[in-house]
């Protein structure tokens, strides 16, 4: 029933201090106490523990008024390196971060297969990690951990246990193989939990306590944060909003079922909307990213294109209704859009979606919900996974009791 | 960010012990330690505190083996009375419970108006409470508390603040008037939170840590329990699954929007399905409850009725898809159906719905989800509200730190 000991609370306080320091860049003990709501004495103790592990360092001192100078603190980026690995459907991206979670280097390895096997996924990850480390000149011994985000799309053939939920079975197998191939402490999560973590540490989650982060790309899903914690779900599959139904018995979804949210607001779904309106439009057959960029560009051009306007209008309708469902069920404080579709279309999509969401508001539930585009850019999946690997490292050195279910 | 102190943890342990004792009826300190996972010393301390408040009493002793006899404990029902009040759309039911949450008496007062005002709702509640107390011969001074479940259907005219979410504004106003009229400690919640509480204390929630309780009656909604705690939502409106969209731009819902889940699986929605199939059917125009009972009876008769079979089949399709959406987003361990439609149709609805839910399972998420009909019968709303009032009382006497947002 989710019992927590005072040890958990101490560990949470440590994460809060580190979290606040990462957000601020540099900070004093007093400021950290103010931001975290902890006492100055507690903050001082925690800072001492974090310094003991080399995670926090001095960043000079600031003379405030007439008093004696106050020591500024920062997270010590040189404490080590952390890898965040985004395994997408067509590529593997490995990003090297320092211990202050600043990006040091990035590598992308393509994956050709449309439904990658456990073996090919493993090989691509290994190659991405090796290349990233050698290109940035990082010694393996200096890596604090690696976090790998695995989507639920690895083929079933090589699964060790076809009865267990696909995600868990497949990813346990990939993790098993990675453990043999990469000599690094690993954590594995699904991309939805990764983007939620990124938003929690570096985005709107720094101040909001409950939020939904809707990821719009080829696939669609939602990271859910409640009381500052990521909702994982009983089988580790919470947030599969992309496969909730928007239109009963509607469009075929690539998951094999009908009418899913993803089939309407995933990039290929938006393109299908355009094809339904104008099958011969110049954007009807171009690749996904080119299509989304084309929509954004055409919409912003003077004159515009009635087909593109109709596509954006229908998409805002679909998205507003689908987000309204999440709002009705979860009732979050904040909803953030993320992913490359959201970044490309931005407010051109957010404003009409917000209007639709307000119209749909059930019994006032979403009247006050805040909707925006996430400020966490770049690869929020890789950033989130590096953060999870960092949390895991903190656990290893006794600074946190965070339990990650699929950690090695 | 949901910080909890060690005081919260002690308070949670007290609730756990009381909870375990209520479930068991009678129990020993050793058994309570086993069930709650607390040490025997902690249980002994808590039992002493609860005895100090007259909430726990001896229930004889049991001689186990050759050792000295062990004291059996029970919750002391005579400690006082608790009222659970279910404000439905056509009636107010007030149930009197003893402090062991056993039902002592029940009164139902009809409400005629189709869209009751703040004033008429208040009057009906006052009348139900007065009648229930006088019929059971209970002195007001002996009542530990009253819990009132208010649905979001009170008309807006008398609302103090039309900008705030309707639920909160209306119910605060009702609460305000009740406080003047009833001299009892009050808590107010919405019915979804009440049924979740009932399931948590007396149903499947005693052992499951995450669950969704789908309430099927005239209206439709879901209580959501995560890690043993009820999800309330940022504006106190979580679980409004009945107004999530099942069919984009589909049937008109009484909430004013289109295609809501409730318009398909609420009792009037199921009847509309029958009218779509056979407008002149004998069940097409009968009152709601008679309609649902008629469906159940006809289905169980030998021979059967193809129209009724078609209605049940389509309803299972609608319900399976709509529950599948909840499962995709929340990923609970258990889903329970409750409410009079679920009780009347029982397994006749559950079995085909389960099949539909399995077919819809996204990426294995719901493969293992348990679906059943709640064993909490009678008025789970009133039981849940009495339980919330009891928790509130425990807070008043310093035994719990549970915070109820709309408590007086």
mmCIF file of N, CA, C and O in Angstrom, chain A residues 182-250:
data_model
loop_
_atom_site.group_PDB
_atom_site.id
_atom_site.type_symbol
_atom_site.label_atom_id
_atom_site.label_comp_id
_atom_site.label_asym_id
_atom_site.label_seq_id
_atom_site.Cartn_x
_atom_site.Cartn_y
_atom_site.Cartn_z
ATOM 1 N N UNK A 182 27.574 -4.140 -22.504
ATOM 2 C CA UNK A 182 28.011 -2.813 -22.045
ATOM 3 C C UNK A 182 28.386 -2.893 -20.584
ATOM 4 O O UNK A 182 27.569 -3.272 -19.767
ATOM 5 N N UNK A 183 29.589 -2.510 -20.270
ATOM 6 C CA UNK A 183 30.003 -2.602 -18.870
ATOM 7 C C UNK A 183 29.617 -1.375 -18.066
ATOM 8 O O UNK A 183 30.464 -0.743 -17.458
ATOM 9 N N UNK A 184 28.332 -1.022 -18.062
ATOM 10 C CA UNK A 184 27.877 0.185 -17.368
ATOM 11 C C UNK A 184 26.612 -0.113 -16.554
ATOM 12 O O UNK A 184 25.821 -0.968 -16.941
ATOM 13 N N UNK A 185 26.425 0.583 -15.433
ATOM 14 C CA UNK A 185 25.154 0.435 -14.701
ATOM 15 C C UNK A 185 24.015 0.951 -15.585
ATOM 16 O O UNK A 185 24.091 2.052 -16.105
ATOM 17 N N UNK A 186 22.988 0.139 -15.745
ATOM 18 C CA UNK A 186 21.917 0.462 -16.699
ATOM 19 C C UNK A 186 20.562 0.625 -16.021
ATOM 20 O O UNK A 186 20.255 -0.059 -15.058
ATOM 21 N N UNK A 187 19.755 1.528 -16.556
ATOM 22 C CA UNK A 187 18.321 1.517 -16.260
ATOM 23 C C UNK A 187 17.570 1.540 -17.589
ATOM 24 O O UNK A 187 18.053 2.101 -18.571
ATOM 25 N N UNK A 188 16.410 0.904 -17.594
ATOM 26 C CA UNK A 188 15.569 0.881 -18.782
ATOM 27 C C UNK A 188 14.200 1.420 -18.402
ATOM 28 O O UNK A 188 13.696 1.127 -17.317
ATOM 29 N N UNK A 189 13.634 2.243 -19.242
ATOM 30 C CA UNK A 189 12.273 2.740 -19.008
ATOM 31 C C UNK A 189 11.590 2.891 -20.354
ATOM 32 O O UNK A 189 12.249 2.801 -21.391
ATOM 33 N N UNK A 190 10.283 3.123 -20.358
ATOM 34 C CA UNK A 190 9.682 3.434 -21.639
ATOM 35 C C UNK A 190 9.756 4.948 -21.865
ATOM 36 O O UNK A 190 9.925 5.726 -20.932
ATOM 37 N N UNK A 191 9.662 5.387 -23.113
ATOM 38 C CA UNK A 191 9.894 6.801 -23.428
ATOM 39 C C UNK A 191 8.923 7.749 -22.719
ATOM 40 O O UNK A 191 9.286 8.891 -22.418
ATOM 41 N N UNK A 192 7.714 7.280 -22.415
ATOM 42 C CA UNK A 192 6.738 8.145 -21.750
ATOM 43 C C UNK A 192 7.198 8.511 -20.344
ATOM 44 O O UNK A 192 7.029 9.643 -19.893
ATOM 45 N N UNK A 193 7.776 7.529 -19.643
ATOM 46 C CA UNK A 193 8.294 7.813 -18.313
ATOM 47 C C UNK A 193 9.511 8.730 -18.420
ATOM 48 O O UNK A 193 9.732 9.583 -17.560
ATOM 49 N N UNK A 194 10.281 8.566 -19.502
ATOM 50 C CA UNK A 194 11.463 9.417 -19.691
ATOM 51 C C UNK A 194 11.065 10.879 -19.912
ATOM 52 O O UNK A 194 11.618 11.777 -19.273
ATOM 53 N N UNK A 195 10.077 11.127 -20.783
ATOM 54 C CA UNK A 195 9.698 12.536 -21.023
ATOM 55 C C UNK A 195 9.060 13.133 -19.772
ATOM 56 O O UNK A 195 9.219 14.313 -19.488
ATOM 57 N N UNK A 196 8.346 12.302 -19.002
ATOM 58 C CA UNK A 196 7.763 12.802 -17.750
ATOM 59 C C UNK A 196 8.876 13.204 -16.785
ATOM 60 O O UNK A 196 8.794 14.241 -16.118
ATOM 61 N N UNK A 197 9.919 12.396 -16.731
ATOM 62 C CA UNK A 197 11.053 12.707 -15.851
ATOM 63 C C UNK A 197 11.733 14.005 -16.285
ATOM 64 O O UNK A 197 12.055 14.860 -15.455
ATOM 65 N N UNK A 198 11.931 14.159 -17.595
ATOM 66 C CA UNK A 198 12.563 15.380 -18.108
ATOM 67 C C UNK A 198 11.725 16.604 -17.744
ATOM 68 O O UNK A 198 12.254 17.629 -17.295
ATOM 69 N N UNK A 199 10.412 16.492 -17.901
ATOM 70 C CA UNK A 199 9.520 17.619 -17.591
ATOM 71 C C UNK A 199 9.532 17.915 -16.092
ATOM 72 O O UNK A 199 9.426 19.064 -15.665
ATOM 73 N N UNK A 200 9.658 16.848 -15.309
ATOM 74 C CA UNK A 200 9.657 16.965 -13.850
ATOM 75 C C UNK A 200 10.911 17.688 -13.359
ATOM 76 O O UNK A 200 10.842 18.530 -12.471
ATOM 77 N N UNK A 201 12.054 17.363 -13.938
ATOM 78 C CA UNK A 201 13.315 17.952 -13.474
ATOM 79 C C UNK A 201 13.618 19.285 -14.154
ATOM 80 O O UNK A 201 14.204 20.173 -13.542
ATOM 81 N N UNK A 202 13.254 19.423 -15.434
ATOM 82 C CA UNK A 202 13.732 20.599 -16.174
ATOM 83 C C UNK A 202 12.637 21.454 -16.790
ATOM 84 O O UNK A 202 12.912 22.470 -17.394
ATOM 85 N N UNK A 203 11.386 21.027 -16.694
ATOM 86 C CA UNK A 203 10.311 21.777 -17.340
ATOM 87 C C UNK A 203 9.282 22.272 -16.335
ATOM 88 O O UNK A 203 9.604 22.669 -15.217
ATOM 89 N N UNK A 204 8.022 22.191 -16.738
ATOM 90 C CA UNK A 204 6.917 22.706 -15.946
ATOM 91 C C UNK A 204 6.766 21.975 -14.612
ATOM 92 O O UNK A 204 6.201 22.527 -13.661
ATOM 93 N N UNK A 205 7.300 20.753 -14.539
ATOM 94 C CA UNK A 205 7.175 19.934 -13.330
ATOM 95 C C UNK A 205 7.959 20.466 -12.143
ATOM 96 O O UNK A 205 7.781 20.002 -11.027
ATOM 97 N N UNK A 206 8.848 21.467 -12.412
ATOM 98 C CA UNK A 206 9.574 22.029 -11.278
ATOM 99 C C UNK A 206 8.631 22.731 -10.318
ATOM 100 O O UNK A 206 8.894 22.818 -9.135
ATOM 101 N N UNK A 207 7.481 23.213 -10.827
ATOM 102 C CA UNK A 207 6.541 23.894 -9.927
ATOM 103 C C UNK A 207 5.147 23.261 -9.896
ATOM 104 O O UNK A 207 4.430 23.438 -8.917
ATOM 105 N N UNK A 208 4.746 22.528 -10.932
ATOM 106 C CA UNK A 208 3.413 21.905 -10.926
ATOM 107 C C UNK A 208 3.497 20.551 -10.249
ATOM 108 O O UNK A 208 4.479 19.834 -10.406
ATOM 109 N N UNK A 209 2.475 20.180 -9.508
ATOM 110 C CA UNK A 209 2.556 18.888 -8.817
ATOM 111 C C UNK A 209 1.832 17.779 -9.577
ATOM 112 O O UNK A 209 2.148 16.618 -9.437
ATOM 113 N N UNK A 210 0.834 18.122 -10.406
ATOM 114 C CA UNK A 210 0.225 17.073 -11.228
ATOM 115 C C UNK A 210 0.175 17.559 -12.673
ATOM 116 O O UNK A 210 -0.222 18.689 -12.948
ATOM 117 N N UNK A 211 0.630 16.707 -13.587
ATOM 118 C CA UNK A 211 0.622 17.127 -14.986
ATOM 119 C C UNK A 211 0.594 15.926 -15.911
ATOM 120 O O UNK A 211 0.913 14.803 -15.530
ATOM 121 N N UNK A 212 0.159 16.211 -17.127
ATOM 122 C CA UNK A 212 0.171 15.229 -18.191
ATOM 123 C C UNK A 212 1.067 15.799 -19.278
ATOM 124 O O UNK A 212 0.904 16.964 -19.658
ATOM 125 N N UNK A 213 2.030 15.010 -19.758
ATOM 126 C CA UNK A 213 2.892 15.451 -20.843
ATOM 127 C C UNK A 213 2.556 14.593 -22.053
ATOM 128 O O UNK A 213 2.817 13.392 -22.064
ATOM 129 N N UNK A 214 1.912 15.213 -23.036
ATOM 130 C CA UNK A 214 1.477 14.478 -24.225
ATOM 131 C C UNK A 214 2.564 14.556 -25.285
ATOM 132 O O UNK A 214 2.963 15.646 -25.689
ATOM 133 N N UNK A 215 3.049 13.415 -25.696
ATOM 134 C CA UNK A 215 4.136 13.331 -26.655
ATOM 135 C C UNK A 215 3.571 13.114 -28.056
ATOM 136 O O UNK A 215 2.882 12.135 -28.304
ATOM 137 N N UNK A 216 3.835 14.052 -28.958
ATOM 138 C CA UNK A 216 3.297 13.966 -30.311
ATOM 139 C C UNK A 216 4.440 13.810 -31.308
ATOM 140 O O UNK A 216 5.222 14.735 -31.514
ATOM 141 N N UNK A 217 4.528 12.633 -31.903
ATOM 142 C CA UNK A 217 5.533 12.382 -32.934
ATOM 143 C C UNK A 217 4.931 11.372 -33.889
ATOM 144 O O UNK A 217 3.757 11.474 -34.228
ATOM 145 N N UNK A 218 5.725 10.403 -34.315
ATOM 146 C CA UNK A 218 5.167 9.299 -35.093
ATOM 147 C C UNK A 218 4.144 8.578 -34.223
ATOM 148 O O UNK A 218 2.996 8.375 -34.593
ATOM 149 N N UNK A 219 4.590 8.204 -33.032
ATOM 150 C CA UNK A 219 3.704 7.621 -32.036
ATOM 151 C C UNK A 219 3.192 8.710 -31.115
ATOM 152 O O UNK A 219 3.666 9.845 -31.137
ATOM 153 N N UNK A 220 2.219 8.350 -30.285
ATOM 154 C CA UNK A 220 1.591 9.298 -29.372
ATOM 155 C C UNK A 220 1.417 8.611 -28.022
ATOM 156 O O UNK A 220 1.036 7.449 -27.960
ATOM 157 N N UNK A 221 1.730 9.326 -26.960
ATOM 158 C CA UNK A 221 1.544 8.767 -25.622
ATOM 159 C C UNK A 221 1.606 9.890 -24.607
ATOM 160 O O UNK A 221 1.873 11.035 -24.970
ATOM 161 N N UNK A 222 1.363 9.562 -23.347
ATOM 162 C CA UNK A 222 1.346 10.600 -22.316
ATOM 163 C C UNK A 222 2.139 10.149 -21.100
ATOM 164 O O UNK A 222 1.976 9.025 -20.628
ATOM 165 N N UNK A 223 3.001 11.029 -20.619
ATOM 166 C CA UNK A 223 3.621 10.823 -19.314
ATOM 167 C C UNK A 223 2.703 11.454 -18.283
ATOM 168 O O UNK A 223 2.162 12.537 -18.509
ATOM 169 N N UNK A 224 2.456 10.759 -17.178
ATOM 170 C CA UNK A 224 1.518 11.257 -16.167
ATOM 171 C C UNK A 224 2.264 11.439 -14.850
ATOM 172 O O UNK A 224 2.916 10.510 -14.373
ATOM 173 N N UNK A 225 2.184 12.637 -14.284
ATOM 174 C CA UNK A 225 2.835 12.929 -13.012
ATOM 175 C C UNK A 225 1.762 13.309 -12.006
ATOM 176 O O UNK A 225 0.940 14.194 -12.269
ATOM 177 N N UNK A 226 1.737 12.604 -10.878
ATOM 178 C CA UNK A 226 0.753 12.878 -9.826
ATOM 179 C C UNK A 226 1.487 13.115 -8.519
ATOM 180 O O UNK A 226 2.319 12.285 -8.131
ATOM 181 N N UNK A 227 1.197 14.214 -7.864
ATOM 182 C CA UNK A 227 1.898 14.576 -6.624
ATOM 183 C C UNK A 227 3.402 14.467 -6.789
ATOM 184 O O UNK A 227 4.104 13.927 -5.938
ATOM 185 N N UNK A 228 3.894 14.963 -7.909
ATOM 186 C CA UNK A 228 5.335 14.986 -8.137
ATOM 187 C C UNK A 228 5.960 13.646 -8.474
ATOM 188 O O UNK A 228 7.177 13.530 -8.560
ATOM 189 N N UNK A 229 5.122 12.620 -8.657
ATOM 190 C CA UNK A 229 5.655 11.285 -8.953
ATOM 191 C C UNK A 229 5.100 10.753 -10.267
ATOM 192 O O UNK A 229 3.934 10.964 -10.577
ATOM 193 N N UNK A 230 5.927 10.014 -10.992
ATOM 194 C CA UNK A 230 5.495 9.463 -12.265
ATOM 195 C C UNK A 230 4.589 8.255 -12.046
ATOM 196 O O UNK A 230 4.914 7.362 -11.263
ATOM 197 N N UNK A 231 3.448 8.247 -12.718
ATOM 198 C CA UNK A 231 2.543 7.093 -12.650
ATOM 199 C C UNK A 231 3.103 6.002 -13.554
ATOM 200 O O UNK A 231 3.221 6.186 -14.764
ATOM 201 N N UNK A 232 3.460 4.862 -12.964
ATOM 202 C CA UNK A 232 4.033 3.781 -13.762
ATOM 203 C C UNK A 232 2.980 2.777 -14.205
ATOM 204 O O UNK A 232 3.009 2.289 -15.320
ATOM 205 N N UNK A 233 2.056 2.476 -13.336
ATOM 206 C CA UNK A 233 1.030 1.500 -13.677
ATOM 207 C C UNK A 233 1.385 0.111 -13.200
ATOM 208 O O UNK A 233 2.558 -0.203 -12.983
ATOM 209 N N UNK A 234 0.356 -0.715 -13.028
ATOM 210 C CA UNK A 234 0.525 -2.054 -12.457
ATOM 211 C C UNK A 234 1.416 -2.924 -13.336
ATOM 212 O O UNK A 234 2.162 -3.762 -12.837
ATOM 213 N N UNK A 235 1.347 -2.758 -14.661
ATOM 214 C CA UNK A 235 2.207 -3.553 -15.544
ATOM 215 C C UNK A 235 3.187 -2.634 -16.272
ATOM 216 O O UNK A 235 3.658 -2.953 -17.351
ATOM 217 N N UNK A 236 3.432 -1.480 -15.652
ATOM 218 C CA UNK A 236 4.445 -0.571 -16.171
ATOM 219 C C UNK A 236 4.011 0.055 -17.498
ATOM 220 O O UNK A 236 4.848 0.463 -18.301
ATOM 221 N N UNK A 237 2.711 0.126 -17.756
ATOM 222 C CA UNK A 237 2.224 0.570 -19.060
ATOM 223 C C UNK A 237 1.293 1.776 -18.979
ATOM 224 O O UNK A 237 0.558 2.037 -19.928
ATOM 225 N N UNK A 238 1.308 2.502 -17.869
ATOM 226 C CA UNK A 238 0.417 3.663 -17.770
ATOM 227 C C UNK A 238 0.780 4.691 -18.841
ATOM 228 O O UNK A 238 1.916 4.739 -19.303
ATOM 229 N N UNK A 239 -0.195 5.489 -19.252
ATOM 230 C CA UNK A 239 0.062 6.576 -20.196
ATOM 231 C C UNK A 239 -0.076 6.204 -21.654
ATOM 232 O O UNK A 239 0.256 6.997 -22.529
ATOM 233 N N UNK A 240 -0.581 5.004 -21.950
ATOM 234 C CA UNK A 240 -0.730 4.602 -23.359
ATOM 235 C C UNK A 240 -1.995 5.249 -23.949
ATOM 236 O O UNK A 240 -2.852 4.593 -24.540
ATOM 237 N N UNK A 241 -2.034 6.547 -23.810
ATOM 238 C CA UNK A 241 -3.138 7.365 -24.277
ATOM 239 C C UNK A 241 -3.273 7.314 -25.802
ATOM 240 O O UNK A 241 -4.393 7.412 -26.335
ATOM 241 N N UNK A 242 -2.181 7.108 -26.487
ATOM 242 C CA UNK A 242 -2.209 7.022 -27.954
ATOM 243 C C UNK A 242 -3.064 5.871 -28.441
ATOM 244 O O UNK A 242 -3.547 5.871 -29.573
ATOM 245 N N UNK A 243 -3.273 4.879 -27.577
ATOM 246 C CA UNK A 243 -4.098 3.745 -27.967
ATOM 247 C C UNK A 243 -5.409 3.688 -27.187
ATOM 248 O O UNK A 243 -6.068 2.650 -27.141
ATOM 249 N N UNK A 244 -5.787 4.820 -26.608
ATOM 250 C CA UNK A 244 -7.170 4.992 -26.163
ATOM 251 C C UNK A 244 -7.973 5.278 -27.429
ATOM 252 O O UNK A 244 -7.412 5.660 -28.453
ATOM 253 N N UNK A 245 -9.295 5.059 -27.346
ATOM 254 C CA UNK A 245 -10.113 5.208 -28.553
ATOM 255 C C UNK A 245 -10.640 6.635 -28.671
ATOM 256 O O UNK A 245 -11.175 7.193 -27.716
ATOM 257 N N UNK A 246 -10.459 7.214 -29.845
ATOM 258 C CA UNK A 246 -11.026 8.534 -30.112
ATOM 259 C C UNK A 246 -12.300 8.385 -30.932
ATOM 260 O O UNK A 246 -13.292 9.068 -30.699
ATOM 261 N N UNK A 247 -12.271 7.474 -31.901
ATOM 262 C CA UNK A 247 -13.426 7.255 -32.777
ATOM 263 C C UNK A 247 -13.750 5.761 -32.742
ATOM 264 O O UNK A 247 -12.968 4.951 -33.231
ATOM 265 N N UNK A 248 -14.873 5.405 -32.126
ATOM 266 C CA UNK A 248 -15.238 3.992 -32.029
ATOM 267 C C UNK A 248 -15.271 3.373 -33.416
ATOM 268 O O UNK A 248 -15.941 3.896 -34.318
ATOM 269 N N UNK A 249 -14.550 2.261 -33.578
ATOM 270 C CA UNK A 249 -14.494 1.564 -34.865
ATOM 271 C C UNK A 249 -14.053 2.495 -36.007
ATOM 272 O O UNK A 249 -14.514 2.369 -37.141
ATOM 273 N N UNK A 250 -13.148 3.415 -35.695
ATOM 274 C CA UNK A 250 -12.664 4.382 -36.691
ATOM 275 C C UNK A 250 -11.466 3.878 -37.485
ATOM 276 O O UNK A 250 -11.356 2.676 -37.772
#
